[in-house]
Amino acid sequence: MVLMESKKIIVVLIGAFLNALSMNYFLIPADVFASGFTGLAQLLSSVFDQYTNFAISTGILLFLLNIPVIILGWKKVGKSFTLYSLISVALTTFFLEIIPVQAQSTDILLNAVFGGVIAAIGVGFTLKWGASTGGMDIIAMVLSRMKDKPVGTYFFALNGLIILSAGLVFDAEKALYTLVTLYVSTRVIDAIHTRHEKLTAYIITKKSEEMKQAIHGKLVRGITTIPAKGAFTNEQKEMMMIVITRYELYDLEHIIKEVDPSAFTNIVQTTGIFGFFRRE
């Protein structure tokens, strides 16, 4: 358990470093914006720098923007998930402050693409290990528990605001390159993790009772069991069907590996749910 938590902290640390590296080496020098709260902090920092007499760094603004969200997550989501989010935000702020803002290329397209890819690698692996980068991830988690509606709309609204503001503060070209960064980062995160809010897991195992107890001990989700039989071996098994949110995928994967490493599991996208789905 201690080893697993240590690995998660290391992944969060690396993710925060990559996120800060992408900002200070690629996106900020090119005036291209990231997605979510990081991009919002970057945008506000640029506005303060250009239209006021004082400047606030992107790292400090990122931390300040996340304070109310962290409090919300602590109350509505869970202490463990929120704690790792806080660690991620604090580390990202730290690295943003110590890594110098230094352009690596004068080509704005290269900055947009490489910045998006490097940030997405950090975010993708952070999500894959059951943590988050704070900001919109916590808001998405809260919304997914409150209402059974796609939270992608909220991501799109915030990122759309960032793109529009980039066009107003700078020019249309910067807005278009920001769109390139958002597209690239989304594709990379999709490849590493999943952006689907609801997932259905089909688990075929010979240890269904032990698996049910382990899942119910960690997740508050209903499970449907279906008798199954191997076509080649004629071996009797059970197929367990469970619908989860993407934030619970990490815990489910580790439960399956601990209880029955030989179990066959198929994770599929769930586009809609009719009936009861626990949201609290």
PDB file of C-alpha atoms in Angstrom:
ATOM      1  CA  MET A   1       0.000   0.000   0.000  1.00  0.00           C
ATOM      2  CA  VAL A   2       2.810   2.412   0.937  1.00  0.00           C
ATOM      3  CA  LEU A   3       4.684   1.495  -2.251  1.00  0.00           C
ATOM      4  CA  MET A   4       1.577   2.172  -4.368  1.00  0.00           C
ATOM      5  CA  GLU A   5       0.996   5.563  -2.742  1.00  0.00           C
ATOM      6  CA  SER A   6       4.672   6.444  -3.182  1.00  0.00           C
ATOM      7  CA  LYS A   7       4.454   5.591  -6.884  1.00  0.00           C
ATOM      8  CA  LYS A   8       1.335   7.760  -7.217  1.00  0.00           C
ATOM      9  CA  ILE A   9       3.094  10.732  -5.611  1.00  0.00           C
ATOM     10  CA  ILE A  10       6.067  10.267  -7.968  1.00  0.00           C
ATOM     11  CA  VAL A  11       3.694  10.195 -10.964  1.00  0.00           C
ATOM     12  CA  VAL A  12       1.953  13.353  -9.706  1.00  0.00           C
ATOM     13  CA  LEU A  13       5.359  15.037  -9.287  1.00  0.00           C
ATOM     14  CA  ILE A  14       6.458  14.111 -12.816  1.00  0.00           C
ATOM     15  CA  GLY A  15       3.095  15.214 -14.213  1.00  0.00           C
ATOM     16  CA  ALA A  16       3.373  18.601 -12.491  1.00  0.00           C
ATOM     17  CA  PHE A  17       6.932  19.038 -13.774  1.00  0.00           C
ATOM     18  CA  LEU A  18       5.918  18.238 -17.373  1.00  0.00           C
ATOM     19  CA  ASN A  19       2.960  20.607 -17.151  1.00  0.00           C
ATOM     20  CA  ALA A  20       5.166  23.455 -15.904  1.00  0.00           C
ATOM     21  CA  LEU A  21       7.847  22.637 -18.475  1.00  0.00           C
ATOM     22  CA  SER A  22       5.353  22.837 -21.332  1.00  0.00           C
ATOM     23  CA  MET A  23       4.122  26.196 -20.070  1.00  0.00           C
ATOM     24  CA  ASN A  24       7.450  27.946 -19.434  1.00  0.00           C
ATOM     25  CA  TYR A  25       9.355  26.491 -22.387  1.00  0.00           C
ATOM     26  CA  PHE A  26       6.690  26.469 -25.091  1.00  0.00           C
ATOM     27  CA  LEU A  27       3.255  27.978 -24.423  1.00  0.00           C
ATOM     28  CA  ILE A  28       3.953  31.122 -22.389  1.00  0.00           C
ATOM     29  CA  PRO A  29       6.829  32.404 -24.626  1.00  0.00           C
ATOM     30  CA  ALA A  30       4.600  31.934 -27.702  1.00  0.00           C
ATOM     31  CA  ASP A  31       1.472  33.461 -26.081  1.00  0.00           C
ATOM     32  CA  VAL A  32      -0.384  30.191 -26.737  1.00  0.00           C
ATOM     33  CA  PHE A  33      -2.759  29.040 -24.016  1.00  0.00           C
ATOM     34  CA  ALA A  34      -3.249  25.685 -22.330  1.00  0.00           C
ATOM     35  CA  SER A  35      -6.605  24.154 -21.452  1.00  0.00           C
ATOM     36  CA  GLY A  36      -8.610  24.304 -18.231  1.00  0.00           C
ATOM     37  CA  PHE A  37      -7.550  26.249 -15.156  1.00  0.00           C
ATOM     38  CA  THR A  38      -3.904  26.310 -16.285  1.00  0.00           C
ATOM     39  CA  GLY A  39      -4.889  28.165 -19.444  1.00  0.00           C
ATOM     40  CA  LEU A  40      -7.205  30.445 -17.459  1.00  0.00           C
ATOM     41  CA  ALA A  41      -4.370  31.309 -15.053  1.00  0.00           C
ATOM     42  CA  GLN A  42      -2.064  31.931 -18.014  1.00  0.00           C
ATOM     43  CA  LEU A  43      -4.671  34.193 -19.652  1.00  0.00           C
ATOM     44  CA  LEU A  44      -5.274  36.213 -16.464  1.00  0.00           C
ATOM     45  CA  SER A  45      -1.520  36.611 -15.973  1.00  0.00           C
ATOM     46  CA  SER A  46      -1.211  38.013 -19.502  1.00  0.00           C
ATOM     47  CA  VAL A  47      -4.124  40.405 -18.919  1.00  0.00           C
ATOM     48  CA  PHE A  48      -2.611  41.679 -15.643  1.00  0.00           C
ATOM     49  CA  ASP A  49       0.754  42.106 -17.330  1.00  0.00           C
ATOM     50  CA  GLN A  50      -0.600  44.070 -20.294  1.00  0.00           C
ATOM     51  CA  TYR A  51      -3.425  46.137 -18.790  1.00  0.00           C
ATOM     52  CA  THR A  52      -2.405  46.815 -15.174  1.00  0.00           C
ATOM     53  CA  ASN A  53       0.618  48.163 -13.316  1.00  0.00           C
ATOM     54  CA  PHE A  54       1.382  44.918 -11.519  1.00  0.00           C
ATOM     55  CA  ALA A  55       2.110  41.393 -12.649  1.00  0.00           C
ATOM     56  CA  ILE A  56       1.070  38.070 -11.124  1.00  0.00           C
ATOM     57  CA  SER A  57       2.750  34.874 -12.276  1.00  0.00           C
ATOM     58  CA  THR A  58       0.794  32.026 -13.858  1.00  0.00           C
ATOM     59  CA  GLY A  59       1.833  29.673 -11.037  1.00  0.00           C
ATOM     60  CA  ILE A  60       0.455  31.885  -8.263  1.00  0.00           C
ATOM     61  CA  LEU A  61      -2.805  32.490 -10.152  1.00  0.00           C
ATOM     62  CA  LEU A  62      -3.180  28.754 -10.788  1.00  0.00           C
ATOM     63  CA  PHE A  63      -2.895  28.061  -7.069  1.00  0.00           C
ATOM     64  CA  LEU A  64      -5.355  30.850  -6.138  1.00  0.00           C
ATOM     65  CA  LEU A  65      -7.932  29.687  -8.705  1.00  0.00           C
ATOM     66  CA  ASN A  66      -7.771  26.155  -7.321  1.00  0.00           C
ATOM     67  CA  ILE A  67      -8.349  27.064  -3.658  1.00  0.00           C
ATOM     68  CA  PRO A  68     -12.195  27.192  -3.839  1.00  0.00           C
ATOM     69  CA  VAL A  69     -12.218  24.131  -6.098  1.00  0.00           C
ATOM     70  CA  ILE A  70     -10.043  22.172  -3.651  1.00  0.00           C
ATOM     71  CA  ILE A  71     -12.434  23.093  -0.808  1.00  0.00           C
ATOM     72  CA  LEU A  72     -15.384  21.943  -2.945  1.00  0.00           C
ATOM     73  CA  GLY A  73     -13.637  18.680  -3.761  1.00  0.00           C
ATOM     74  CA  TRP A  74     -12.771  18.040  -0.103  1.00  0.00           C
ATOM     75  CA  LYS A  75     -16.449  18.324   0.838  1.00  0.00           C
ATOM     76  CA  LYS A  76     -18.091  16.660  -2.174  1.00  0.00           C
ATOM     77  CA  VAL A  77     -15.618  14.219  -3.748  1.00  0.00           C
ATOM     78  CA  GLY A  78     -13.332  12.708  -1.136  1.00  0.00           C
ATOM     79  CA  LYS A  79     -10.246  13.482   0.887  1.00  0.00           C
ATOM     80  CA  SER A  80      -7.808  11.167  -0.907  1.00  0.00           C
ATOM     81  CA  PHE A  81      -8.671  12.331  -4.432  1.00  0.00           C
ATOM     82  CA  THR A  82      -8.649  15.990  -3.375  1.00  0.00           C
ATOM     83  CA  LEU A  83      -5.382  15.644  -1.445  1.00  0.00           C
ATOM     84  CA  TYR A  84      -3.553  14.372  -4.533  1.00  0.00           C
ATOM     85  CA  SER A  85      -5.131  17.182  -6.550  1.00  0.00           C
ATOM     86  CA  LEU A  86      -3.802  19.701  -4.030  1.00  0.00           C
ATOM     87  CA  ILE A  87      -0.340  18.133  -4.202  1.00  0.00           C
ATOM     88  CA  SER A  88      -0.452  18.312  -8.005  1.00  0.00           C
ATOM     89  CA  VAL A  89      -1.487  21.986  -8.035  1.00  0.00           C
ATOM     90  CA  ALA A  90       1.125  22.921  -5.406  1.00  0.00           C
ATOM     91  CA  LEU A  91       3.897  21.123  -7.299  1.00  0.00           C
ATOM     92  CA  THR A  92       2.850  22.687 -10.605  1.00  0.00           C
ATOM     93  CA  THR A  93       2.934  26.138  -8.978  1.00  0.00           C
ATOM     94  CA  PHE A  94       6.376  25.382  -7.518  1.00  0.00           C
ATOM     95  CA  PHE A  95       7.820  24.233 -10.853  1.00  0.00           C
ATOM     96  CA  LEU A  96       6.261  27.190 -12.700  1.00  0.00           C
ATOM     97  CA  GLU A  97       8.073  29.510 -10.299  1.00  0.00           C
ATOM     98  CA  ILE A  98      11.511  27.856 -10.500  1.00  0.00           C
ATOM     99  CA  ILE A  99      11.643  26.890 -14.198  1.00  0.00           C
ATOM    100  CA  PRO A 100      12.660  29.965 -16.239  1.00  0.00           C
ATOM    101  CA  VAL A 101      10.392  31.187 -19.036  1.00  0.00           C
ATOM    102  CA  GLN A 102      12.629  30.480 -21.990  1.00  0.00           C
ATOM    103  CA  ALA A 103      11.570  30.047 -25.617  1.00  0.00           C
ATOM    104  CA  GLN A 104      12.865  26.902 -27.301  1.00  0.00           C
ATOM    105  CA  SER A 105      11.712  27.858 -30.787  1.00  0.00           C
ATOM    106  CA  THR A 106      10.514  30.901 -32.701  1.00  0.00           C
ATOM    107  CA  ASP A 107       8.025  28.775 -34.625  1.00  0.00           C
ATOM    108  CA  ILE A 108       4.644  29.273 -32.974  1.00  0.00           C
ATOM    109  CA  LEU A 109       3.236  26.026 -34.413  1.00  0.00           C
ATOM    110  CA  LEU A 110       6.077  23.977 -32.896  1.00  0.00           C
ATOM    111  CA  ASN A 111       5.466  25.675 -29.560  1.00  0.00           C
ATOM    112  CA  ALA A 112       1.734  24.977 -29.744  1.00  0.00           C
ATOM    113  CA  VAL A 113       2.171  21.295 -30.655  1.00  0.00           C
ATOM    114  CA  PHE A 114       5.053  20.409 -28.331  1.00  0.00           C
ATOM    115  CA  GLY A 115       3.550  22.392 -25.464  1.00  0.00           C
ATOM    116  CA  GLY A 116       0.243  20.574 -25.869  1.00  0.00           C
ATOM    117  CA  VAL A 117       1.868  17.137 -26.131  1.00  0.00           C
ATOM    118  CA  ILE A 118       4.176  17.534 -23.113  1.00  0.00           C
ATOM    119  CA  ALA A 119       1.392  18.905 -20.895  1.00  0.00           C
ATOM    120  CA  ALA A 120      -0.994  16.148 -22.005  1.00  0.00           C
ATOM    121  CA  ILE A 121       1.531  13.420 -21.166  1.00  0.00           C
ATOM    122  CA  GLY A 122       1.751  14.782 -17.628  1.00  0.00           C
ATOM    123  CA  VAL A 123      -2.026  15.113 -17.249  1.00  0.00           C
ATOM    124  CA  GLY A 124      -2.740  11.743 -18.872  1.00  0.00           C
ATOM    125  CA  PHE A 125      -0.474   9.728 -16.586  1.00  0.00           C
ATOM    126  CA  THR A 126      -1.678  11.675 -13.523  1.00  0.00           C
ATOM    127  CA  LEU A 127      -5.268  10.695 -14.357  1.00  0.00           C
ATOM    128  CA  LYS A 128      -4.256   7.118 -15.165  1.00  0.00           C
ATOM    129  CA  TRP A 129      -2.822   6.717 -11.669  1.00  0.00           C
ATOM    130  CA  GLY A 130      -6.031   7.847  -9.974  1.00  0.00           C
ATOM    131  CA  ALA A 131      -5.032  11.435  -9.209  1.00  0.00           C
ATOM    132  CA  SER A 132      -5.953  14.699 -10.890  1.00  0.00           C
ATOM    133  CA  THR A 133      -4.458  18.051 -11.775  1.00  0.00           C
ATOM    134  CA  GLY A 134      -7.189  19.927  -9.898  1.00  0.00           C
ATOM    135  CA  GLY A 135      -9.332  22.607 -11.498  1.00  0.00           C
ATOM    136  CA  MET A 136     -11.787  21.255 -14.039  1.00  0.00           C
ATOM    137  CA  ASP A 137     -11.118  17.627 -13.062  1.00  0.00           C
ATOM    138  CA  ILE A 138     -12.555  18.217  -9.588  1.00  0.00           C
ATOM    139  CA  ILE A 139     -15.488  20.180 -11.008  1.00  0.00           C
ATOM    140  CA  ALA A 140     -16.132  17.319 -13.451  1.00  0.00           C
ATOM    141  CA  MET A 141     -16.017  14.824 -10.582  1.00  0.00           C
ATOM    142  CA  VAL A 142     -18.555  16.839  -8.575  1.00  0.00           C
ATOM    143  CA  LEU A 143     -20.865  17.281 -11.567  1.00  0.00           C
ATOM    144  CA  SER A 144     -20.670  13.591 -12.472  1.00  0.00           C
ATOM    145  CA  ARG A 145     -21.948  12.763  -8.990  1.00  0.00           C
ATOM    146  CA  MET A 146     -24.667  15.423  -8.973  1.00  0.00           C
ATOM    147  CA  LYS A 147     -26.238  14.863 -12.374  1.00  0.00           C
ATOM    148  CA  ASP A 148     -26.008  12.227 -15.072  1.00  0.00           C
ATOM    149  CA  LYS A 149     -25.060  14.653 -17.845  1.00  0.00           C
ATOM    150  CA  PRO A 150     -21.885  14.940 -19.904  1.00  0.00           C
ATOM    151  CA  VAL A 151     -19.452  17.325 -18.229  1.00  0.00           C
ATOM    152  CA  GLY A 152     -17.621  17.745 -21.532  1.00  0.00           C
ATOM    153  CA  THR A 153     -19.929  20.722 -22.080  1.00  0.00           C
ATOM    154  CA  TYR A 154     -18.310  22.540 -19.159  1.00  0.00           C
ATOM    155  CA  PHE A 155     -14.813  21.732 -20.427  1.00  0.00           C
ATOM    156  CA  PHE A 156     -15.822  23.022 -23.847  1.00  0.00           C
ATOM    157  CA  ALA A 157     -17.310  26.228 -22.384  1.00  0.00           C
ATOM    158  CA  LEU A 158     -14.195  27.085 -20.362  1.00  0.00           C
ATOM    159  CA  ASN A 159     -11.797  26.236 -23.183  1.00  0.00           C
ATOM    160  CA  GLY A 160     -14.002  28.165 -25.618  1.00  0.00           C
ATOM    161  CA  LEU A 161     -13.749  31.190 -23.314  1.00  0.00           C
ATOM    162  CA  ILE A 162      -9.955  30.837 -23.268  1.00  0.00           C
ATOM    163  CA  ILE A 163      -9.781  30.648 -27.089  1.00  0.00           C
ATOM    164  CA  LEU A 164     -12.098  33.643 -27.514  1.00  0.00           C
ATOM    165  CA  SER A 165     -10.163  35.684 -24.961  1.00  0.00           C
ATOM    166  CA  ALA A 166      -6.878  34.777 -26.637  1.00  0.00           C
ATOM    167  CA  GLY A 167      -8.243  36.241 -29.844  1.00  0.00           C
ATOM    168  CA  LEU A 168      -9.389  39.434 -28.105  1.00  0.00           C
ATOM    169  CA  VAL A 169      -6.289  39.992 -25.951  1.00  0.00           C
ATOM    170  CA  PHE A 170      -3.779  39.122 -28.669  1.00  0.00           C
ATOM    171  CA  ASP A 171      -5.047  38.316 -32.171  1.00  0.00           C
ATOM    172  CA  ALA A 172      -6.982  35.702 -34.118  1.00  0.00           C
ATOM    173  CA  GLU A 173      -3.789  33.837 -34.994  1.00  0.00           C
ATOM    174  CA  LYS A 174      -2.983  33.234 -31.312  1.00  0.00           C
ATOM    175  CA  ALA A 175      -6.525  31.941 -30.792  1.00  0.00           C
ATOM    176  CA  LEU A 176      -6.135  29.477 -33.667  1.00  0.00           C
ATOM    177  CA  TYR A 177      -2.821  28.204 -32.324  1.00  0.00           C
ATOM    178  CA  THR A 178      -4.428  27.836 -28.904  1.00  0.00           C
ATOM    179  CA  LEU A 179      -7.056  25.667 -30.591  1.00  0.00           C
ATOM    180  CA  VAL A 180      -4.242  23.526 -32.037  1.00  0.00           C
ATOM    181  CA  THR A 181      -2.780  23.065 -28.533  1.00  0.00           C
ATOM    182  CA  LEU A 182      -6.159  22.067 -27.088  1.00  0.00           C
ATOM    183  CA  TYR A 183      -6.777  19.567 -29.886  1.00  0.00           C
ATOM    184  CA  VAL A 184      -3.332  17.982 -29.586  1.00  0.00           C
ATOM    185  CA  SER A 185      -3.513  17.717 -25.789  1.00  0.00           C
ATOM    186  CA  THR A 186      -6.980  16.142 -25.928  1.00  0.00           C
ATOM    187  CA  ARG A 187      -5.842  13.501 -28.417  1.00  0.00           C
ATOM    188  CA  VAL A 188      -2.793  12.605 -26.330  1.00  0.00           C
ATOM    189  CA  ILE A 189      -4.828  12.355 -23.114  1.00  0.00           C
ATOM    190  CA  ASP A 190      -7.304  10.113 -24.953  1.00  0.00           C
ATOM    191  CA  ALA A 191      -4.431   7.828 -25.970  1.00  0.00           C
ATOM    192  CA  ILE A 192      -3.044   7.592 -22.422  1.00  0.00           C
ATOM    193  CA  HIS A 193      -6.241   7.666 -20.400  1.00  0.00           C
ATOM    194  CA  THR A 194      -9.912   8.096 -21.265  1.00  0.00           C
ATOM    195  CA  ARG A 195     -12.066  11.179 -21.542  1.00  0.00           C
ATOM    196  CA  HIS A 196     -15.338   9.212 -21.370  1.00  0.00           C
ATOM    197  CA  GLU A 197     -17.172  10.196 -18.194  1.00  0.00           C
ATOM    198  CA  LYS A 198     -18.997   6.874 -17.732  1.00  0.00           C
ATOM    199  CA  LEU A 199     -17.461   3.473 -18.407  1.00  0.00           C
ATOM    200  CA  THR A 200     -18.794  -0.065 -18.218  1.00  0.00           C
ATOM    201  CA  ALA A 201     -16.493  -2.853 -17.061  1.00  0.00           C
ATOM    202  CA  TYR A 202     -17.198  -6.478 -17.978  1.00  0.00           C
ATOM    203  CA  ILE A 203     -15.125  -8.736 -15.712  1.00  0.00           C
ATOM    204  CA  ILE A 204     -14.984 -12.476 -16.394  1.00  0.00           C
ATOM    205  CA  THR A 205     -13.584 -14.259 -13.353  1.00  0.00           C
ATOM    206  CA  LYS A 206     -13.632 -17.483 -11.339  1.00  0.00           C
ATOM    207  CA  LYS A 207     -13.462 -15.495  -8.104  1.00  0.00           C
ATOM    208  CA  SER A 208     -16.708 -13.549  -8.339  1.00  0.00           C
ATOM    209  CA  GLU A 209     -17.484 -13.541  -4.606  1.00  0.00           C
ATOM    210  CA  GLU A 210     -14.049 -12.266  -3.628  1.00  0.00           C
ATOM    211  CA  MET A 211     -14.216  -9.721  -6.456  1.00  0.00           C
ATOM    212  CA  LYS A 212     -17.628  -8.435  -5.346  1.00  0.00           C
ATOM    213  CA  GLN A 213     -16.474  -7.985  -1.765  1.00  0.00           C
ATOM    214  CA  ALA A 214     -13.318  -6.167  -2.840  1.00  0.00           C
ATOM    215  CA  ILE A 215     -15.179  -3.834  -5.214  1.00  0.00           C
ATOM    216  CA  HIS A 216     -17.887  -3.013  -2.667  1.00  0.00           C
ATOM    217  CA  GLY A 217     -15.173  -2.344  -0.086  1.00  0.00           C
ATOM    218  CA  LYS A 218     -13.695   0.383  -2.292  1.00  0.00           C
ATOM    219  CA  LEU A 219     -16.445   1.582  -4.647  1.00  0.00           C
ATOM    220  CA  VAL A 220     -20.115   2.310  -4.011  1.00  0.00           C
ATOM    221  CA  ARG A 221     -21.376   0.766  -7.242  1.00  0.00           C
ATOM    222  CA  GLY A 222     -23.941  -1.886  -8.110  1.00  0.00           C
ATOM    223  CA  ILE A 223     -22.779  -5.080  -9.805  1.00  0.00           C
ATOM    224  CA  THR A 224     -24.717  -7.425 -12.078  1.00  0.00           C
ATOM    225  CA  THR A 225     -23.442 -11.005 -12.372  1.00  0.00           C
ATOM    226  CA  ILE A 226     -24.116 -13.206 -15.394  1.00  0.00           C
ATOM    227  CA  PRO A 227     -23.201 -16.919 -15.653  1.00  0.00           C
ATOM    228  CA  ALA A 228     -20.435 -17.441 -18.217  1.00  0.00           C
ATOM    229  CA  LYS A 229     -18.747 -20.462 -19.755  1.00  0.00           C
ATOM    230  CA  GLY A 230     -15.453 -20.703 -21.631  1.00  0.00           C
ATOM    231  CA  ALA A 231     -16.021 -21.765 -25.238  1.00  0.00           C
ATOM    232  CA  PHE A 232     -12.759 -23.749 -25.464  1.00  0.00           C
ATOM    233  CA  THR A 233     -12.314 -24.966 -21.885  1.00  0.00           C
ATOM    234  CA  ASN A 234     -16.012 -25.324 -20.945  1.00  0.00           C
ATOM    235  CA  GLU A 235     -14.959 -23.852 -17.592  1.00  0.00           C
ATOM    236  CA  GLN A 236     -17.712 -22.262 -15.528  1.00  0.00           C
ATOM    237  CA  LYS A 237     -17.136 -18.604 -14.651  1.00  0.00           C
ATOM    238  CA  GLU A 238     -19.146 -15.467 -13.929  1.00  0.00           C
ATOM    239  CA  MET A 239     -19.246 -12.206 -15.838  1.00  0.00           C
ATOM    240  CA  MET A 240     -19.604  -9.125 -13.651  1.00  0.00           C
ATOM    241  CA  MET A 241     -20.924  -5.901 -15.138  1.00  0.00           C
ATOM    242  CA  ILE A 242     -20.298  -2.595 -13.351  1.00  0.00           C
ATOM    243  CA  VAL A 243     -20.750   1.025 -14.481  1.00  0.00           C
ATOM    244  CA  ILE A 244     -18.219   3.494 -13.079  1.00  0.00           C
ATOM    245  CA  THR A 245     -16.981   7.029 -13.634  1.00  0.00           C
ATOM    246  CA  ARG A 246     -13.569   7.465 -15.263  1.00  0.00           C
ATOM    247  CA  TYR A 247     -12.134   8.621 -11.937  1.00  0.00           C
ATOM    248  CA  GLU A 248     -12.849   5.189 -10.427  1.00  0.00           C
ATOM    249  CA  LEU A 249     -11.072   3.275 -13.200  1.00  0.00           C
ATOM    250  CA  TYR A 250      -7.707   3.318 -11.420  1.00  0.00           C
ATOM    251  CA  ASP A 251      -9.143   1.773  -8.237  1.00  0.00           C
ATOM    252  CA  LEU A 252     -11.073  -0.866 -10.194  1.00  0.00           C
ATOM    253  CA  GLU A 253      -7.999  -1.909 -12.178  1.00  0.00           C
ATOM    254  CA  HIS A 254      -5.982  -2.443  -9.011  1.00  0.00           C
ATOM    255  CA  ILE A 255      -8.791  -4.374  -7.302  1.00  0.00           C
ATOM    256  CA  ILE A 256      -8.961  -6.781 -10.254  1.00  0.00           C
ATOM    257  CA  LYS A 257      -5.180  -7.258 -10.289  1.00  0.00           C
ATOM    258  CA  GLU A 258      -5.118  -7.988  -6.561  1.00  0.00           C
ATOM    259  CA  VAL A 259      -8.082 -10.398  -6.455  1.00  0.00           C
ATOM    260  CA  ASP A 260      -7.740 -12.250  -9.757  1.00  0.00           C
ATOM    261  CA  PRO A 261      -4.815 -11.301 -12.034  1.00  0.00           C
ATOM    262  CA  SER A 262      -6.020 -13.841 -14.622  1.00  0.00           C
ATOM    263  CA  ALA A 263      -9.468 -12.246 -14.933  1.00  0.00           C
ATOM    264  CA  PHE A 264     -10.486 -10.975 -18.375  1.00  0.00           C
ATOM    265  CA  THR A 265     -11.780  -7.402 -18.290  1.00  0.00           C
ATOM    266  CA  ASN A 266     -13.318  -5.328 -21.068  1.00  0.00           C
ATOM    267  CA  ILE A 267     -13.763  -1.576 -20.496  1.00  0.00           C
ATOM    268  CA  VAL A 268     -16.189   0.127 -22.871  1.00  0.00           C
ATOM    269  CA  GLN A 269     -17.575   3.631 -23.244  1.00  0.00           C
ATOM    270  CA  THR A 270     -21.035   4.219 -21.798  1.00  0.00           C
ATOM    271  CA  THR A 271     -22.980   6.855 -23.712  1.00  0.00           C
ATOM    272  CA  GLY A 272     -26.119   6.805 -21.591  1.00  0.00           C
ATOM    273  CA  ILE A 273     -27.647   5.353 -18.424  1.00  0.00           C
ATOM    274  CA  PHE A 274     -31.331   4.755 -17.660  1.00  0.00           C
ATOM    275  CA  GLY A 275     -32.213   3.856 -14.089  1.00  0.00           C
ATOM    276  CA  PHE A 276     -30.401   4.301 -10.811  1.00  0.00           C
ATOM    277  CA  PHE A 277     -26.757   5.389 -10.820  1.00  0.00           C
ATOM    278  CA  ARG A 278     -25.328   6.535  -7.498  1.00  0.00           C
ATOM    279  CA  ARG A 279     -24.068  10.115  -7.744  1.00  0.00           C
ATOM    280  CA  GLU A 280     -23.165  10.895  -4.149  1.00  0.00           C
TER     281      GLU A 280
END
